[in-house]
Short mmCIF file of C-alpha atoms and ligand atoms in Angstrom, two decimals:
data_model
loop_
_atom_site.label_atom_id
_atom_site.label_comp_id
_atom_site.label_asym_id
_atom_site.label_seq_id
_atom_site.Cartn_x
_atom_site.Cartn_y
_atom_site.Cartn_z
CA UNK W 717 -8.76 2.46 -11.57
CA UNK W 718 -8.02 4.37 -8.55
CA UNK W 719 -4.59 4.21 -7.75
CA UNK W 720 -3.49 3.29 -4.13
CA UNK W 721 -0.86 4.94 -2.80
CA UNK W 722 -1.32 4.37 1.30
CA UNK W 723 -2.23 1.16 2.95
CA UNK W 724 -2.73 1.42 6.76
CA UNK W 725 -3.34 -2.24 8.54
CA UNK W 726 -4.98 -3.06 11.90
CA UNK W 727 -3.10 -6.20 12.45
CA UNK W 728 -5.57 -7.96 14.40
CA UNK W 729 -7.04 -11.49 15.64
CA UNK W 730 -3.35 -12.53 17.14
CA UNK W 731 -5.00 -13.48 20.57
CA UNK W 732 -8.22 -15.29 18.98
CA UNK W 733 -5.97 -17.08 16.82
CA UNK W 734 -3.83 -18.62 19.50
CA UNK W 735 -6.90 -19.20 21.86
CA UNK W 736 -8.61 -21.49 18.90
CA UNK W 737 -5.68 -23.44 18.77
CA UNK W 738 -6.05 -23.68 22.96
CA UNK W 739 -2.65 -21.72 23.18
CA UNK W 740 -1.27 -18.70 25.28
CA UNK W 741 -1.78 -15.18 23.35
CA UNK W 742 1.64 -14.29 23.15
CA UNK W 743 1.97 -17.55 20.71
CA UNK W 744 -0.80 -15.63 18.34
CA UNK W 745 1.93 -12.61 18.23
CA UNK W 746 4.95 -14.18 17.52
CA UNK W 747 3.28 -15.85 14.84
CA UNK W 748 1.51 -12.84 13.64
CA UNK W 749 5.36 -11.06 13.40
CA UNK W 750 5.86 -13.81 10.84
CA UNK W 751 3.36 -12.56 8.71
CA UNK W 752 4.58 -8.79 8.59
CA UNK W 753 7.76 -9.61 6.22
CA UNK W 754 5.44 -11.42 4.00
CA UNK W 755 2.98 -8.16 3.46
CA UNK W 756 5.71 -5.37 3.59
CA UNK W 757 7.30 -7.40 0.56
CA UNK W 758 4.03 -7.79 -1.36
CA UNK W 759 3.00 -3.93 -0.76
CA UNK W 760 6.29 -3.26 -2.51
CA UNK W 761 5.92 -5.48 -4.97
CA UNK W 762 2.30 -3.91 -6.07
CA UNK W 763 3.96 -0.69 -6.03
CA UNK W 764 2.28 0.70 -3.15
CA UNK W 765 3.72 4.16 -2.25
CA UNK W 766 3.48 4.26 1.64
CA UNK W 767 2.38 0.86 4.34
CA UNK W 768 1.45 1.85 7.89
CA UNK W 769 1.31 -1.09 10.44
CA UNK W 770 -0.66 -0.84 13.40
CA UNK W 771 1.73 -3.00 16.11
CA UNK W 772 0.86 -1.59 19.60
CA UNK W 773 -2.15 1.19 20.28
CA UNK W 774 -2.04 3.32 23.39
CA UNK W 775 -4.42 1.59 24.51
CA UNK W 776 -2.75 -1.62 24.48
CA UNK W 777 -0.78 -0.75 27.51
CA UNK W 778 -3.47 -1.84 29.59
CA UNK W 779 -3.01 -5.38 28.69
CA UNK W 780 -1.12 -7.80 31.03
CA UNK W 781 2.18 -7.12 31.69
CA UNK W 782 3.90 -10.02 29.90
CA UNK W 783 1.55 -9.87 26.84
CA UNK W 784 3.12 -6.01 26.48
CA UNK W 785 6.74 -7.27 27.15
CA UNK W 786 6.84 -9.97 24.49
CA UNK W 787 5.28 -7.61 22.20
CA UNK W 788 8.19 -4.95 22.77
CA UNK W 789 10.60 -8.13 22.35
CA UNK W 790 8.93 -8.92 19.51
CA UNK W 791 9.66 -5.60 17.94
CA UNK W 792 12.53 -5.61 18.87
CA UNK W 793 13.28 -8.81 17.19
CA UNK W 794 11.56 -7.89 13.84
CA UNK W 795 14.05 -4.96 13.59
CA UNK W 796 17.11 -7.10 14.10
CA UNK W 797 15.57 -9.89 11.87
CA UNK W 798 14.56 -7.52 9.05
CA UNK W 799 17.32 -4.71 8.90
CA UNK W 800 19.43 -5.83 5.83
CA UNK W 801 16.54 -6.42 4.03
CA UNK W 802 14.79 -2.97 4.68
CA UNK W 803 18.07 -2.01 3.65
CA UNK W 804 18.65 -4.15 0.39
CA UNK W 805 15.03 -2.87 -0.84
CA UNK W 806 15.72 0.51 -0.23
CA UNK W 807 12.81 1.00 2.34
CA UNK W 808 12.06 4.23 3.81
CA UNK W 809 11.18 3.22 7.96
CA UNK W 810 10.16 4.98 10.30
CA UNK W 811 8.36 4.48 13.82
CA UNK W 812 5.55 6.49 14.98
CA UNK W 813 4.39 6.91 18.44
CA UNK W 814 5.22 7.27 21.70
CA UNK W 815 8.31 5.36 21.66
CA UNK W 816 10.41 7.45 24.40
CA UNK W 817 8.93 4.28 27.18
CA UNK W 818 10.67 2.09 24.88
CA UNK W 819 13.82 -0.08 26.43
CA UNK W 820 17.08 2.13 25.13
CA UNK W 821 19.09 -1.08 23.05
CA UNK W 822 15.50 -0.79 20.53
CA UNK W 823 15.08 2.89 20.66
CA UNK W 824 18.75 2.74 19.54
CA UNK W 825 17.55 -0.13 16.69
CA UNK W 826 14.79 1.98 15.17
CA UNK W 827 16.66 5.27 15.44
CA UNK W 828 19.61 3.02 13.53
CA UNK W 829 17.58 2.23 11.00
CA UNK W 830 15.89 5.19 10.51
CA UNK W 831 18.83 6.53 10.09
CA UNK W 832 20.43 4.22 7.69
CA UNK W 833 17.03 4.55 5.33
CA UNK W 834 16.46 8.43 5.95
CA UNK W 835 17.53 8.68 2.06
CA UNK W 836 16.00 5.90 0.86
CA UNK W 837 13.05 6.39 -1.96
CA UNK W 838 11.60 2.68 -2.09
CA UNK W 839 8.47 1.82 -0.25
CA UNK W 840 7.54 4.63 2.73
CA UNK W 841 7.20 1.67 5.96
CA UNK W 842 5.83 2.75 9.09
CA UNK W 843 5.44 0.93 12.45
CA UNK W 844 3.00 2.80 14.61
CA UNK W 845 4.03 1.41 18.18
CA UNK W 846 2.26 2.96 21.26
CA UNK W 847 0.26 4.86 18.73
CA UNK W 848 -2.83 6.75 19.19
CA UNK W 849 -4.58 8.88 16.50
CA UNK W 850 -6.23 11.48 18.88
CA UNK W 851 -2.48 11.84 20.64
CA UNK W 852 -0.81 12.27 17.21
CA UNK W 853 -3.65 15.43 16.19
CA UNK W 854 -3.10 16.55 19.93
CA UNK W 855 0.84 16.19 19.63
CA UNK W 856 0.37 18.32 16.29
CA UNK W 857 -1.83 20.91 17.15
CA UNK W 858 0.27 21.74 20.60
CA UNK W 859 3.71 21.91 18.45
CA UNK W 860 1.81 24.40 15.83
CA UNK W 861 0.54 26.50 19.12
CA UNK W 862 4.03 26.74 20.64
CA UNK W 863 5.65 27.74 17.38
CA UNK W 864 3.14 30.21 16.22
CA UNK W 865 1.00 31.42 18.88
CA UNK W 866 -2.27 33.44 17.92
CA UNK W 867 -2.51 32.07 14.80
CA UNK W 868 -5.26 29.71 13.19
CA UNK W 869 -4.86 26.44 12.22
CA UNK W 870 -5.63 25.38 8.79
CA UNK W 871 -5.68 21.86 7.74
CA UNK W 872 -2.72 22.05 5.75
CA UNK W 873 -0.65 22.48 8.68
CA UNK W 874 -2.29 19.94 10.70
CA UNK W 875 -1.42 17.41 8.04
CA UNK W 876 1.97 18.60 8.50
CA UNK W 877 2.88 18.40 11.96
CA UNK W 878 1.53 14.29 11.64
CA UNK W 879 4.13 11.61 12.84
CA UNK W 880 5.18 11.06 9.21
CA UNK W 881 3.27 13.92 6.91
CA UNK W 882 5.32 12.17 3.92
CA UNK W 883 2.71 9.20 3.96
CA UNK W 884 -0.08 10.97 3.39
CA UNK W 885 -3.42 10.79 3.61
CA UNK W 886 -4.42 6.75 3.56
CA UNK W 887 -6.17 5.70 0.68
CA UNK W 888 -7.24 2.49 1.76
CA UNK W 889 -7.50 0.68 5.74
CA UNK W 890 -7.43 -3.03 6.19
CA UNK W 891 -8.28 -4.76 9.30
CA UNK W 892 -8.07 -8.26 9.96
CA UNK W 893 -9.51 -10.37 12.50
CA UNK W 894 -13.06 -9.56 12.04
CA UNK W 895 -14.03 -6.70 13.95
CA UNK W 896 -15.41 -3.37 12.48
CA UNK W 897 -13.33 -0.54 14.03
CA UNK W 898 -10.55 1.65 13.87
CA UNK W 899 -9.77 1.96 17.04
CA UNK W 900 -7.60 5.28 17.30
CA UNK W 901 -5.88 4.62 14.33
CA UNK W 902 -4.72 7.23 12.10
CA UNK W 903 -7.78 9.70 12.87
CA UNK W 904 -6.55 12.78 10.56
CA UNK W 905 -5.59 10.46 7.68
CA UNK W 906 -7.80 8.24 7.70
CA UNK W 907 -10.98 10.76 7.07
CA UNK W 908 -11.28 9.63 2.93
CA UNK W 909 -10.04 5.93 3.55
CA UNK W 910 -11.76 3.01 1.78
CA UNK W 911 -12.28 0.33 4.79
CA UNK W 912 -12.04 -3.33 4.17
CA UNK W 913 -12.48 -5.42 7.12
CA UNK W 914 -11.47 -9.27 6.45
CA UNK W 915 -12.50 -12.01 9.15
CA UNK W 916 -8.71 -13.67 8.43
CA UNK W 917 -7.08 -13.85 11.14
CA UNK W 918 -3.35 -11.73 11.12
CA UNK W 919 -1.40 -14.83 11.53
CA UNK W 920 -3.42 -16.18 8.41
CA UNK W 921 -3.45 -13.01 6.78
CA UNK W 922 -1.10 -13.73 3.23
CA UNK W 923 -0.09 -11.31 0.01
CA UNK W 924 -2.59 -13.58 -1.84
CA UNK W 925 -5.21 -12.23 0.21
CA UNK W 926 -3.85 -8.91 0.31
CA UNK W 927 -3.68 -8.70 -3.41
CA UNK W 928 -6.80 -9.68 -3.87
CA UNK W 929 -8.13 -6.62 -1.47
CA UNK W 930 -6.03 -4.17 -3.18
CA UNK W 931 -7.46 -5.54 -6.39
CA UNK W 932 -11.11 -5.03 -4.82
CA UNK W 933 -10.71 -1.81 -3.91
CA UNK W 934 -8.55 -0.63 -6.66
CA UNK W 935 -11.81 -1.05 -9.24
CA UNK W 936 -14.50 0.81 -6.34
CA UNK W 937 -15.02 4.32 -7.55
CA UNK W 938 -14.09 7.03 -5.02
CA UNK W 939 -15.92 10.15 -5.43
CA UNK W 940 -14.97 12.39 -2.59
CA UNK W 941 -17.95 13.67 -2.25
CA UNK W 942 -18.41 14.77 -5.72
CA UNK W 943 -21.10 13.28 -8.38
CA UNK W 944 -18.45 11.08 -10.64
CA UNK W 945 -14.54 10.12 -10.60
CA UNK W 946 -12.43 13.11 -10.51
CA UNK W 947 -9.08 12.75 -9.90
CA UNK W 948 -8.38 12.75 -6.08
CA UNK W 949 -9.50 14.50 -2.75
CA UNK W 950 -7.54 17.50 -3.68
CA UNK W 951 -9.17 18.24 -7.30
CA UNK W 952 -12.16 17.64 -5.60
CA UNK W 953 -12.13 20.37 -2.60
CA UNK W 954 -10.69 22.94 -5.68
CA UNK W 955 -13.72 22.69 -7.39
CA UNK W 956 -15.75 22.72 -4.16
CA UNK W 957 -13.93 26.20 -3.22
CA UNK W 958 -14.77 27.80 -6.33
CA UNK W 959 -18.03 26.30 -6.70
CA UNK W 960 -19.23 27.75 -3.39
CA UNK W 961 -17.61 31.37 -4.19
CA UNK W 962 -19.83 31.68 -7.81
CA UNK W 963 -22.85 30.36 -6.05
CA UNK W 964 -22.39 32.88 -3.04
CA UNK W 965 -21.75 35.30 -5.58
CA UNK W 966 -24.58 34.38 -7.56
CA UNK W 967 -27.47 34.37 -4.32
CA UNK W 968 -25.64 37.85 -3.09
CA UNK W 969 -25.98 39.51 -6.11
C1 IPE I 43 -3.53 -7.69 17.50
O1 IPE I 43 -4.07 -8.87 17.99
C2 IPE I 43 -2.18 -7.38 18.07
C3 IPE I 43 -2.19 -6.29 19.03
C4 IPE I 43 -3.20 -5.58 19.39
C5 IPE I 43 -0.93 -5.95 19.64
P1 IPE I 43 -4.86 -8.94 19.36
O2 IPE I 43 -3.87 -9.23 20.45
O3 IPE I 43 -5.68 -7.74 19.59
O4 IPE I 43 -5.76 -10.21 19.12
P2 IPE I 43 -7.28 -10.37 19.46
O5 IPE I 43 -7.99 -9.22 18.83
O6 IPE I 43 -7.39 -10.34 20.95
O7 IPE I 43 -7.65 -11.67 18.87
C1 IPE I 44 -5.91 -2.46 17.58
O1 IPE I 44 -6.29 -3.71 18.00
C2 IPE I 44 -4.45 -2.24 17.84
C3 IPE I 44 -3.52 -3.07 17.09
C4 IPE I 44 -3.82 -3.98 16.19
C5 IPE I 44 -2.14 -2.84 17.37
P1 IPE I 44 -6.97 -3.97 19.42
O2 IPE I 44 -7.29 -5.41 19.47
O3 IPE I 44 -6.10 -3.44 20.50
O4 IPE I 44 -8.26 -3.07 19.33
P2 IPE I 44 -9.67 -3.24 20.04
O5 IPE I 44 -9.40 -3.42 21.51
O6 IPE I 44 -10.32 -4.42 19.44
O7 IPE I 44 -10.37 -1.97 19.72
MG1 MG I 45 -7.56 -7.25 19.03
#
C-alpha cells in the first residue's frame, strides 16, 4: 500500500454552497471554517505526516472587498478558536504565503503559534493564505540567486528554499467542490501528486469522506515513471541516473 505522507486540499465550493441554499457567500466560508477542525483531526488520526490547506490564493484578492475581509476574519478566528488544541496535539503550524498584507493583531497570532509549536513533532499543518505556487518557486529561486550568485540551480535546492521544505513533496491533492484544477497550488510539490477531485462541497466535506479517499488512493499503485512499485520518487530517479549512465556507456562504446 503506498503510504501517504502529504495531503494538500483545495478547499473549495464555499460560494456554490451558500448560493444553493439562496444565501450570501461569506455564509459558505464561515461554514466551510467549521469543517477544517474536523479534517486536521482526522489527518492526524490516520497518521498522516504533513496537511496543507489551501485558504486564500493570490488570486483571490481580486474578489470583492468584503468577501476578502471576512475571510481574513475568519482566519483570524480559526487561530484563536483552535490554538490550545494545536497545542494539546502537539501540531507543528505554520503559514505560508504572502502574509506581510495581513492586519498586525493575526500576523502576531500565527507568528504566536508558530512559535509555541516550532518544536512540536505531531502532525506538520500548514495554512497557505495569499498563496501562489509560481510566487513560492519565484520567491525560491531569487533567495538562491542572491545568496549564491553564478551558480546553477539544482532541484534539490529548489525544494529547499519552498515555504515549508519540511512537508515535502505532496503525495496526494484533494479538491472539493467539483472542479478539475489546481489552480496555483503547490506547483513544485505537487509534480508526482495523486489528484482526487470530489464534487462535495467543502462545507459538506467530512473525515468519513476523507477516509474513504485516503483509503482509495492508498491501494492505487504509483510507479513514478518506472514499470512496477518501487519504493518512492527518490529510488526511482536513482535507478534512472544509473540506468542512463550504463546505457550511454553502452551506445558510446
Ligand atoms: C473556496 O470556496 C474558498 C476560497 C477560495 C477562499 P469558493 O469561495 O471558491 O467557492 P466557489 O468555488 O465559488 O463555490
Ligand atoms: C482555489 O479556489 C483557492 C482556494 C480554495 C483557497 P478558487 O475558487 O479561488 O479557484 P478557481 O478560481 O476556481 O481556480
Ligand atoms: Mg472556488
Amino acid at each position: 500500500m503506498a503510504q501517504i505522507k502529504h495531503v494538500a486540499i483545495i478547499m473549495d465550493g464555499n460560494g456554490r454552497w451558500a448560493n444553493q441554499r439562496f444565501r450570501p457567500r461569506i455564509w459558505g466560508h464561515v461554514r466551510g471554517s467549521a469543517v477544517v477542525s474536523e479534517i486536521v483531526q482526522s489527518a492526524d488520526e490516520l497518521g498522516i505526516k504533513a496537511l496543507t490547506l489551501y485558504a486564500f490564493s493570490t488570486e483571490n484578492w481580486s474578489r470583492p472587498l468584503e468577501e476578502v475581509s471576512t475571510l481574513f476574519k475568519l482566519l483570524k478566528k480559526f487561530l484563536q478558536k483552535e490554538k490550545q488544541k494545536i497545542l494539546a496535539n502537539n501540531i507543528k503550524f505554520k503559514v505560508i504565503g504572502d502574509i506581510q498584507n495581513l492586519p498586525v493583531d493575526t500576523l502576531s497570532l500565527i507568528k504566536e503559534i508558530e512559535e509555541l509549536t516550532e518544536n512540536s513533532n505531531g502532525l506538520n499543518l500548514t495554512f497557505a493564505f495569499s498563496y501562489g505556487g509560481r510566487a513560492e518557486i519565484l520567491r525560491a529561486i531569487n533567495l538562491f540567486q542572491s545568496s549564491h550568485p553564478g551558480v546553477e540551480m539544482t532541484e534539490a535546492d529548489l525544494s529547499s528554499l519552498m515555504y515549508r521544505p519540511e512537508a515535502g513533496d505532496v503525495d496526494l491533492m484533494i479538491r472539493t467542490g467539483g472542479d478539475q484544477r489546481i489552480s496555483n497550488f503547490l506547483l513544485w510539490q505537487m509534480a508526482y501528486a495523486e489528484l482526487y477531485f470530489t464534487p462535495t462541497k467543502w462545507p459538506d466535506f467530512t473525515a468519513g469522506e476523507f477516509k474513504k479517499i485516503i483509503q482509495n488512493v492508498s491501494s492505487r499503485e504509483r510507479r513514478f515513471g518506472n514499470v512496477s512499485v518501487q519504493n518512492g520518487l527518490v529510488d526511482s530517479v536513482e535507478r534512472a541516473e544509473s540506468n542512463k549512465a550504463s546505457f550511454l556507456k553502452g551506445i558510446n562504446s
